[in-house]
PDB file of C-alpha atoms and ligand atoms in Angstrom:
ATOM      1  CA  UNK A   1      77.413 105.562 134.423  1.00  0.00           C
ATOM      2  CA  UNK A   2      80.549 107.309 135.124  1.00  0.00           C
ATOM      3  CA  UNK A   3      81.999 109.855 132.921  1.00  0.00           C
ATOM      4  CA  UNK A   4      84.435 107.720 131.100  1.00  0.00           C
ATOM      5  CA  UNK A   5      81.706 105.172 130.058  1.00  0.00           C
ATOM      6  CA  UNK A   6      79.537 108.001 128.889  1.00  0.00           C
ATOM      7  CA  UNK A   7      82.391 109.633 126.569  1.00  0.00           C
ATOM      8  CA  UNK A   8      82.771 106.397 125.352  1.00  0.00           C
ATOM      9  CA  UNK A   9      79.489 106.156 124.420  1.00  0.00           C
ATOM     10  CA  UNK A  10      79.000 109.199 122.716  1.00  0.00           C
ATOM     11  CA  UNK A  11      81.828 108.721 120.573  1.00  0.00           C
ATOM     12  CA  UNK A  12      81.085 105.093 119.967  1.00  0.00           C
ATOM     13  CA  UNK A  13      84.457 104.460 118.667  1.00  0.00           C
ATOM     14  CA  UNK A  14      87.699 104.205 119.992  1.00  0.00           C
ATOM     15  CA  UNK A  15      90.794 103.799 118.285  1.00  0.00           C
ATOM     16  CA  UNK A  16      93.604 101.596 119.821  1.00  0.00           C
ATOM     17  CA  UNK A  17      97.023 102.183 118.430  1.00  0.00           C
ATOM     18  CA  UNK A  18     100.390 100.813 119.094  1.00  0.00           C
ATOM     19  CA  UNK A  19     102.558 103.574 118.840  1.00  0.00           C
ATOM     20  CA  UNK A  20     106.316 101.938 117.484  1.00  0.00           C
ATOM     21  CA  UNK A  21     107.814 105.976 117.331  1.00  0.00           C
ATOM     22  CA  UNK A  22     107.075 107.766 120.402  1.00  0.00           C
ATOM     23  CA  UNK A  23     107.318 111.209 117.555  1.00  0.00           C
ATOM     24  CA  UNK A  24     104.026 110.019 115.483  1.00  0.00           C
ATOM     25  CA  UNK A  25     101.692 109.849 118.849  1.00  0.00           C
ATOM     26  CA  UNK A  26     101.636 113.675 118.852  1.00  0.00           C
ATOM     27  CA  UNK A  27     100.927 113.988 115.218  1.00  0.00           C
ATOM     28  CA  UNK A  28      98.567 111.067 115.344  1.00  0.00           C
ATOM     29  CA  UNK A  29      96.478 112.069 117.864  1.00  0.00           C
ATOM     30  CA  UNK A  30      96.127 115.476 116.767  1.00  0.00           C
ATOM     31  CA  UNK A  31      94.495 114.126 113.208  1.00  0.00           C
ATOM     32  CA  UNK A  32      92.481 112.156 115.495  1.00  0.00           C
ATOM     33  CA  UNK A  33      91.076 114.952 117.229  1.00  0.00           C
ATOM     34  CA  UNK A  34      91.078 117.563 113.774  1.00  0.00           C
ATOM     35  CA  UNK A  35      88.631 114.965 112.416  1.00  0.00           C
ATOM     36  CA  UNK A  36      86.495 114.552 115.244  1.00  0.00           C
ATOM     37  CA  UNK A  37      86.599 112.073 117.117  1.00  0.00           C
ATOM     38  CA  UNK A  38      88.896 113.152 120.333  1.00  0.00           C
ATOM     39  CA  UNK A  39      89.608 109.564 122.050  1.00  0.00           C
ATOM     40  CA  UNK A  40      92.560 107.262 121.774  1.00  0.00           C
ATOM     41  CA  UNK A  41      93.553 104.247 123.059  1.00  0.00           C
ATOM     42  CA  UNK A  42      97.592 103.565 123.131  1.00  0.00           C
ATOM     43  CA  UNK A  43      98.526  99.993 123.827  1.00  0.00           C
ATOM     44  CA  UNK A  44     100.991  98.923 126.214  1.00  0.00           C
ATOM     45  CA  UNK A  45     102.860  96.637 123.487  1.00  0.00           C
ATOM     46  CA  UNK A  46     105.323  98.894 122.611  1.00  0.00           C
ATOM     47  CA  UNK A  47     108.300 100.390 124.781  1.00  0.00           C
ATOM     48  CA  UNK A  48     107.530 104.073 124.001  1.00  0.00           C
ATOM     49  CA  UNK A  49     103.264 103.486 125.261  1.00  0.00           C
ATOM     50  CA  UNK A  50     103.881 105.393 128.478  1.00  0.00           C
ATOM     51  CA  UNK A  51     105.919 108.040 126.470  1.00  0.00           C
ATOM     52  CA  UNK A  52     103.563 108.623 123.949  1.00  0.00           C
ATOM     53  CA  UNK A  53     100.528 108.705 127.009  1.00  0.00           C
ATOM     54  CA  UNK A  54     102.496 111.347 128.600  1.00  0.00           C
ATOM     55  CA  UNK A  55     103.493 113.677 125.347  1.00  0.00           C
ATOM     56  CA  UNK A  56      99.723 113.458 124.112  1.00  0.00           C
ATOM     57  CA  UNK A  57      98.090 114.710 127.301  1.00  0.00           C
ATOM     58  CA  UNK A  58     100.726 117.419 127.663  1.00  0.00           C
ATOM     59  CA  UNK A  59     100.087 118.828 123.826  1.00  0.00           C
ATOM     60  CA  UNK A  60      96.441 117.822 123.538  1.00  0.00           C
ATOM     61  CA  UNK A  61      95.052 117.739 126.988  1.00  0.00           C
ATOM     62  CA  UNK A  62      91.281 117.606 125.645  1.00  0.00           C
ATOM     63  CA  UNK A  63      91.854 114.639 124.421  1.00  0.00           C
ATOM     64  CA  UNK A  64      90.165 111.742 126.353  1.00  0.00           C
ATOM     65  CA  UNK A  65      92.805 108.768 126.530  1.00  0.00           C
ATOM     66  CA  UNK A  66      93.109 105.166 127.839  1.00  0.00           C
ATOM     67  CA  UNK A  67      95.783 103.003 127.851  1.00  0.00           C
ATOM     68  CA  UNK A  68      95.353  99.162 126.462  1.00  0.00           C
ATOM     69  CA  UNK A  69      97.059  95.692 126.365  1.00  0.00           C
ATOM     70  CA  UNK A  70      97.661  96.496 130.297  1.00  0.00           C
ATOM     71  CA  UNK A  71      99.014  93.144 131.812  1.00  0.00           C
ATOM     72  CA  UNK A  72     100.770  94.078 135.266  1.00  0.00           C
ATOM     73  CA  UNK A  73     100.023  96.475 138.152  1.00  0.00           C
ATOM     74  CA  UNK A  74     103.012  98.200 137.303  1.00  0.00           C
ATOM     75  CA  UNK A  75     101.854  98.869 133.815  1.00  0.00           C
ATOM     76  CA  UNK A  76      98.609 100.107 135.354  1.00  0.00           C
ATOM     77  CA  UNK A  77     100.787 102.638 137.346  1.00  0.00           C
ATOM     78  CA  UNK A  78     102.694 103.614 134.161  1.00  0.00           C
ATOM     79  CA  UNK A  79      99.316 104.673 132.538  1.00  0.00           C
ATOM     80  CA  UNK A  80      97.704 106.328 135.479  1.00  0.00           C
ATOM     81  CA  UNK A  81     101.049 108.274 136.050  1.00  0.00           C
ATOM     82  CA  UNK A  82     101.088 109.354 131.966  1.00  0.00           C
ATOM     83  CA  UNK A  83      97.801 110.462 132.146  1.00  0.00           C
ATOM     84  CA  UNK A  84      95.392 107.692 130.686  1.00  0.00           C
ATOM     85  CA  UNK A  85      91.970 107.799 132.357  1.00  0.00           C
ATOM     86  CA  UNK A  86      91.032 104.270 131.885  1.00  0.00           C
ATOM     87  CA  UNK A  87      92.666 101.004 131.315  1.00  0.00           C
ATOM     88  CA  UNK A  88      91.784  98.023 128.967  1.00  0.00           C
ATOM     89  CA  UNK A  89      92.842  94.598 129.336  1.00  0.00           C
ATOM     90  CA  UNK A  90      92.424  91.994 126.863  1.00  0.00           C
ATOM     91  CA  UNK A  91      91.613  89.304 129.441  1.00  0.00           C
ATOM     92  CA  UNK A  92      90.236  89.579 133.143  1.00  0.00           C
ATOM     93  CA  UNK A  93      93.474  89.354 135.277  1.00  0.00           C
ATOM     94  CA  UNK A  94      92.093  89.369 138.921  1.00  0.00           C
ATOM     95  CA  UNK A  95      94.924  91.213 140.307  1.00  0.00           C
ATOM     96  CA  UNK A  96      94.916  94.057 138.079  1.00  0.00           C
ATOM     97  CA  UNK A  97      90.982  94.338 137.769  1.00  0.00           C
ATOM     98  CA  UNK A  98      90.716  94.291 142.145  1.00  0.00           C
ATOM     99  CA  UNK A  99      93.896  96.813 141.941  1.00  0.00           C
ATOM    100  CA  UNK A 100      91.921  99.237 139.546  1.00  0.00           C
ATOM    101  CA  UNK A 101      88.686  99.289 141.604  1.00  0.00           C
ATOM    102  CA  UNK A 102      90.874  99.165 145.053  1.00  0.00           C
ATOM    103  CA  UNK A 103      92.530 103.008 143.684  1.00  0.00           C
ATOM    104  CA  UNK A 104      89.361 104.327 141.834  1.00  0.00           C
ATOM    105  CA  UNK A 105      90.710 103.284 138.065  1.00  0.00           C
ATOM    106  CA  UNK A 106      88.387 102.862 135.460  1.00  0.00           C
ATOM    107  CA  UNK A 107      88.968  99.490 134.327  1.00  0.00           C
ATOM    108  CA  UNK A 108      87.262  97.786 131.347  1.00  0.00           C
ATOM    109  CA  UNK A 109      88.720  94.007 131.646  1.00  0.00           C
ATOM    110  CA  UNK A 110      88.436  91.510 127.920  1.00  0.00           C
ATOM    111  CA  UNK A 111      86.173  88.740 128.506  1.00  0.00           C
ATOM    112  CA  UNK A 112      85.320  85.892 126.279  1.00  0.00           C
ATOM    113  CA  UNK A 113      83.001  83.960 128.309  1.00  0.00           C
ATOM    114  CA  UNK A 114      79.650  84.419 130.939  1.00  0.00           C
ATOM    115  CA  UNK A 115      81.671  83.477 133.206  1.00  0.00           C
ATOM    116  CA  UNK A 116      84.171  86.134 133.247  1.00  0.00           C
ATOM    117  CA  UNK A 117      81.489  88.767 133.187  1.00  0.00           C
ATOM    118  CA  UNK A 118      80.056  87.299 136.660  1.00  0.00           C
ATOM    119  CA  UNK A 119      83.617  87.936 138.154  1.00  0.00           C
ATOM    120  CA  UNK A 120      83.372  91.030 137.181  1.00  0.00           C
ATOM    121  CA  UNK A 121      79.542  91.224 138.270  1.00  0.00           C
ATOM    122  CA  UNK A 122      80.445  90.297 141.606  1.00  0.00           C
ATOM    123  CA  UNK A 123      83.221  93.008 141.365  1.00  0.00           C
ATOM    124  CA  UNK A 124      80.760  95.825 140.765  1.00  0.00           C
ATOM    125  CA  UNK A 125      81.908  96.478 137.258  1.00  0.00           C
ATOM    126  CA  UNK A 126      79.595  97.107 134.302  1.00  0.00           C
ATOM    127  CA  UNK A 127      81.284  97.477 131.258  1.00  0.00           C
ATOM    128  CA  UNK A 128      83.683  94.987 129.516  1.00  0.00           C
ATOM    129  CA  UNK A 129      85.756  94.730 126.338  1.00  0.00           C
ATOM    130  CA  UNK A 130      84.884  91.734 124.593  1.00  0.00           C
ATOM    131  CA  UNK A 131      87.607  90.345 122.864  1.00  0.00           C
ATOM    132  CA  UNK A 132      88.327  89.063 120.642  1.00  0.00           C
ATOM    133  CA  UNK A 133      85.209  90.172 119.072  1.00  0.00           C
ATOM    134  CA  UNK A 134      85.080  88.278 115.542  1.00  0.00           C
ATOM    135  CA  UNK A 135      86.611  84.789 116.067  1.00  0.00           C
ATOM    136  CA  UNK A 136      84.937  84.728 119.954  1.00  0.00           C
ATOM    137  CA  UNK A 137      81.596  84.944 118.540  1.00  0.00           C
ATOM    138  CA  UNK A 138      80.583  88.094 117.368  1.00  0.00           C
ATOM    139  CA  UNK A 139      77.682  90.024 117.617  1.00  0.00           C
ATOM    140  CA  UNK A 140      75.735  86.743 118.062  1.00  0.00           C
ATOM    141  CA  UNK A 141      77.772  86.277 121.171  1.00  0.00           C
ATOM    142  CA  UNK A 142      76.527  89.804 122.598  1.00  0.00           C
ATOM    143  CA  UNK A 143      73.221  88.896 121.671  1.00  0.00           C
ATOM    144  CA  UNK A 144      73.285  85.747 123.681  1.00  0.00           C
ATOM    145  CA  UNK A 145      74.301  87.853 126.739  1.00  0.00           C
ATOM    146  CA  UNK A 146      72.118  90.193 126.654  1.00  0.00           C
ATOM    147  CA  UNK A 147      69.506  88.142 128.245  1.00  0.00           C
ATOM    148  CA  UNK A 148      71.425  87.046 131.976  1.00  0.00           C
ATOM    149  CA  UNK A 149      73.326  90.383 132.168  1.00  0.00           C
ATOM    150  CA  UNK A 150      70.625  92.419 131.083  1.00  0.00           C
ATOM    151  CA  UNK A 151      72.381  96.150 132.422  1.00  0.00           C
ATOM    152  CA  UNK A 152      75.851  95.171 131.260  1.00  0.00           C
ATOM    153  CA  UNK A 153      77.712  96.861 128.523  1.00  0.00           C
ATOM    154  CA  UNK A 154      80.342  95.580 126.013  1.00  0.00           C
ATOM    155  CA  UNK A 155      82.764  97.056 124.037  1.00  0.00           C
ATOM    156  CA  UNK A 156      83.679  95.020 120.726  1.00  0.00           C
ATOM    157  CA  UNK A 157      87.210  94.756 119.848  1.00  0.00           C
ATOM    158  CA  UNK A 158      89.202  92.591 118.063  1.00  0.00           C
ATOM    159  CA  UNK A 159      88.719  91.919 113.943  1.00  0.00           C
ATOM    160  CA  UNK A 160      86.230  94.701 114.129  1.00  0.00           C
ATOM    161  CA  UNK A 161      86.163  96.927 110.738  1.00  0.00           C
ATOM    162  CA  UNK A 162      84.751  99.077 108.812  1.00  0.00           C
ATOM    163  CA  UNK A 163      82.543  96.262 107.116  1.00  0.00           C
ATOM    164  CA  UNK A 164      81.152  94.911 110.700  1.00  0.00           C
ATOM    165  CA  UNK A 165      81.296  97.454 112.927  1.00  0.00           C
ATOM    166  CA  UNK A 166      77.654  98.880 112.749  1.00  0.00           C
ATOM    167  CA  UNK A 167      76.420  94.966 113.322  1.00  0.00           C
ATOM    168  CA  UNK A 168      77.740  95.649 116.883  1.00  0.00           C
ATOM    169  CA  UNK A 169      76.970  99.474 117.136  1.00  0.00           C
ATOM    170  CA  UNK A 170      73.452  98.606 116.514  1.00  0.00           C
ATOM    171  CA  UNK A 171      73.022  95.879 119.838  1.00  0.00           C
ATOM    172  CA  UNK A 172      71.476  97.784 122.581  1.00  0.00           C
ATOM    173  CA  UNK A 173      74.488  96.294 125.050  1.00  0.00           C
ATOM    174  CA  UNK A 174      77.223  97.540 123.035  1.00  0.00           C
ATOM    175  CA  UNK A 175      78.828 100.530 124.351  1.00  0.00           C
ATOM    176  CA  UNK A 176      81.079 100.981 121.779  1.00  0.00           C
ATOM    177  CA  UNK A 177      83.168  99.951 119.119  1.00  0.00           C
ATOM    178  CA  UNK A 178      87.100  99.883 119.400  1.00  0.00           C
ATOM    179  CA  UNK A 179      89.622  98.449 117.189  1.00  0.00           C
ATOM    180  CA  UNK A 180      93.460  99.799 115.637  1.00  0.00           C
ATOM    181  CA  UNK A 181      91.775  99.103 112.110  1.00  0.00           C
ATOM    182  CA  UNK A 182      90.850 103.629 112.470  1.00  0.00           C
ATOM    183  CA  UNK A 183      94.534 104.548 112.651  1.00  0.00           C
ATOM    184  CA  UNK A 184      96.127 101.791 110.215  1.00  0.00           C
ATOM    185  CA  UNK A 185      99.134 103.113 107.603  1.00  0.00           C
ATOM    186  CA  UNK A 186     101.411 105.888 108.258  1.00  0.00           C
ATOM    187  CA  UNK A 187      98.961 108.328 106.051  1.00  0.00           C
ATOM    188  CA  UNK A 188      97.574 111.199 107.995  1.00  0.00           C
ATOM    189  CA  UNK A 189      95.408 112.173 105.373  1.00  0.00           C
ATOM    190  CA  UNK A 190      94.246 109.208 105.083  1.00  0.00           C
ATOM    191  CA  UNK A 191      93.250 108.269 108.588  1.00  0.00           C
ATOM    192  CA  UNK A 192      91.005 111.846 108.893  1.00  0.00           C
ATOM    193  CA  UNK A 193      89.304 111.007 105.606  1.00  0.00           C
ATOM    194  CA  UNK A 194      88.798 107.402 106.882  1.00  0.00           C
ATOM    195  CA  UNK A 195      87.472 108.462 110.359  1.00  0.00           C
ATOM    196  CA  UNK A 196      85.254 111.436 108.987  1.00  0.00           C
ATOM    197  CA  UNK A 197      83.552 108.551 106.856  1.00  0.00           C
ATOM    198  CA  UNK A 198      82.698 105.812 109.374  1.00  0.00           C
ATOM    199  CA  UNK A 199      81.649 109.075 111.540  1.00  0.00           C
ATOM    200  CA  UNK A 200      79.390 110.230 109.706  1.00  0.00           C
ATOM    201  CA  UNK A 201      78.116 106.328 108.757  1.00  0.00           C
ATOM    202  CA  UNK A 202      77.940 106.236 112.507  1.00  0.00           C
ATOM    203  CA  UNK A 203      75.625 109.282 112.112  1.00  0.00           C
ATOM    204  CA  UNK A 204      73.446 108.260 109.690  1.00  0.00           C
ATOM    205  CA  UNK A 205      72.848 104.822 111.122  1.00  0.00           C
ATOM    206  CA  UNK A 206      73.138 105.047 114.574  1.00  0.00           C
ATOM    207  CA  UNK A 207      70.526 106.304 116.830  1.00  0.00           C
TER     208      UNK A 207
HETATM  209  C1  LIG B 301      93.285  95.385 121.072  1.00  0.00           C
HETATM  210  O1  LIG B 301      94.329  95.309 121.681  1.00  0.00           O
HETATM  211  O2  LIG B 301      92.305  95.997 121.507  1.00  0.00           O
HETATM  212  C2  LIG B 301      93.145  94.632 119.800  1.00  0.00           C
HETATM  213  O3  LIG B 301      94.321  94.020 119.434  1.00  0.00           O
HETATM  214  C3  LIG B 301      92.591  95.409 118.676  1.00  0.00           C
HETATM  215  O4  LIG B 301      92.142  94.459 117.787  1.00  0.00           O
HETATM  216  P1  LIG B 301      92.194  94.736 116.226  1.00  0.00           P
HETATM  217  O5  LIG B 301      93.642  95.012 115.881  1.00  0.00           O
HETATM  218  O6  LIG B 301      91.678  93.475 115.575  1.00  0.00           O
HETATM  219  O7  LIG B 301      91.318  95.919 115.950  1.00  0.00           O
END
């Protein structure tokens, strides 16, 4: 598994943010990495994404960042020129998942359905989001694949919370966990004492 997938991993969670102030990624992200957990995912639904991308790898360059809601090729260029080092999709877009793998860009694609993994099967890829999580089936849905794609990997997202998310954590084909639920309110504080507590559940519950 490539290095991306394996920081994933270890972390298990990854939080996805849609930044609507380009000033409050910096700040943000710091907190994120203060309370230890040094990943973030910015989404490409705002106009400042690429902005924020770009001013959070130039303060914090340890930080390990992706860049979500990617639609286009162009956005994919965006986020590769900012800095991200993978990109997230909430659906399987053929042109930007064979773009990815034709420039040697981690891509995780959203699928919702067997079928969509076997396009990406038959692409070579091995991890997916799976999205969205709650109303698409939930963990009984991962379950269900784990049979036919027995060395694939998910990543949960969508409705995911601090009440489900060890339901997911706990399926040997989840990667991990990733959802904006980690970052929400404009509260500082209160995000680091949020994320040091579903850390350290993560800790105590996950082997
Ligand atoms: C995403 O883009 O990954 C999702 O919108 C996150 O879903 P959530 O807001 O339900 O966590």
């Amino acid at each position: 598994m490539n290095e991306v997938f394996n920081t994933l991993n270890k972390l298990k969670i990854t939080p996805v943010v849609s930044i609507q102030d380009a000033k409050f990624a910096v700040p943000l992200a710091k907190t994120l990495v203060n309370s230890g957990l040094p990943i973030i995912e910015v989404t490409f639904r705002t106009a400042v994404a690429e902005k924020s991308i770009k001013n959070i790898k130039k303060e914090i360059p340890e930080i390990f960042i992706g860049a979500g809601t990617v639609l286009t090729i162009k956005q994919v260029d965006k986020a590769i020129n900012a800095g991200s080092q993978f990109i997230v999709s909430p659906g399987f877009n053929p042109t930007v998942v064979d773009y990815c793998i034709k420039n040697n860009i981690v891509v995780i694609p959203g699928i919702d359905s067997p079928t969509l993994v076997e396009w990406g099967i038959e692409r070579g890829l091995e991890v997916f989001k799976f999205f969205p999580a709650e109303v698409c089936g939930g963990p009984s849905f991962l379950k269900a694949l784990a049979g036919p794609f027995n060395n694939i990997k998910f990543i949960p997202t969508g409705g995911i919370d601090e009440t489900n998310f060890l339901d997911y954590l706990k399926l040997d084909n989840v990667l991990a966990c990733a959802g904006s639920w980690l970052t929400k309110g404009n509260n500082l504080d209160q995000i680091k004492t949020n994320i040091i507590r579903v850390l350290s559940l993560i800790k105590s519950e996950i082997k």
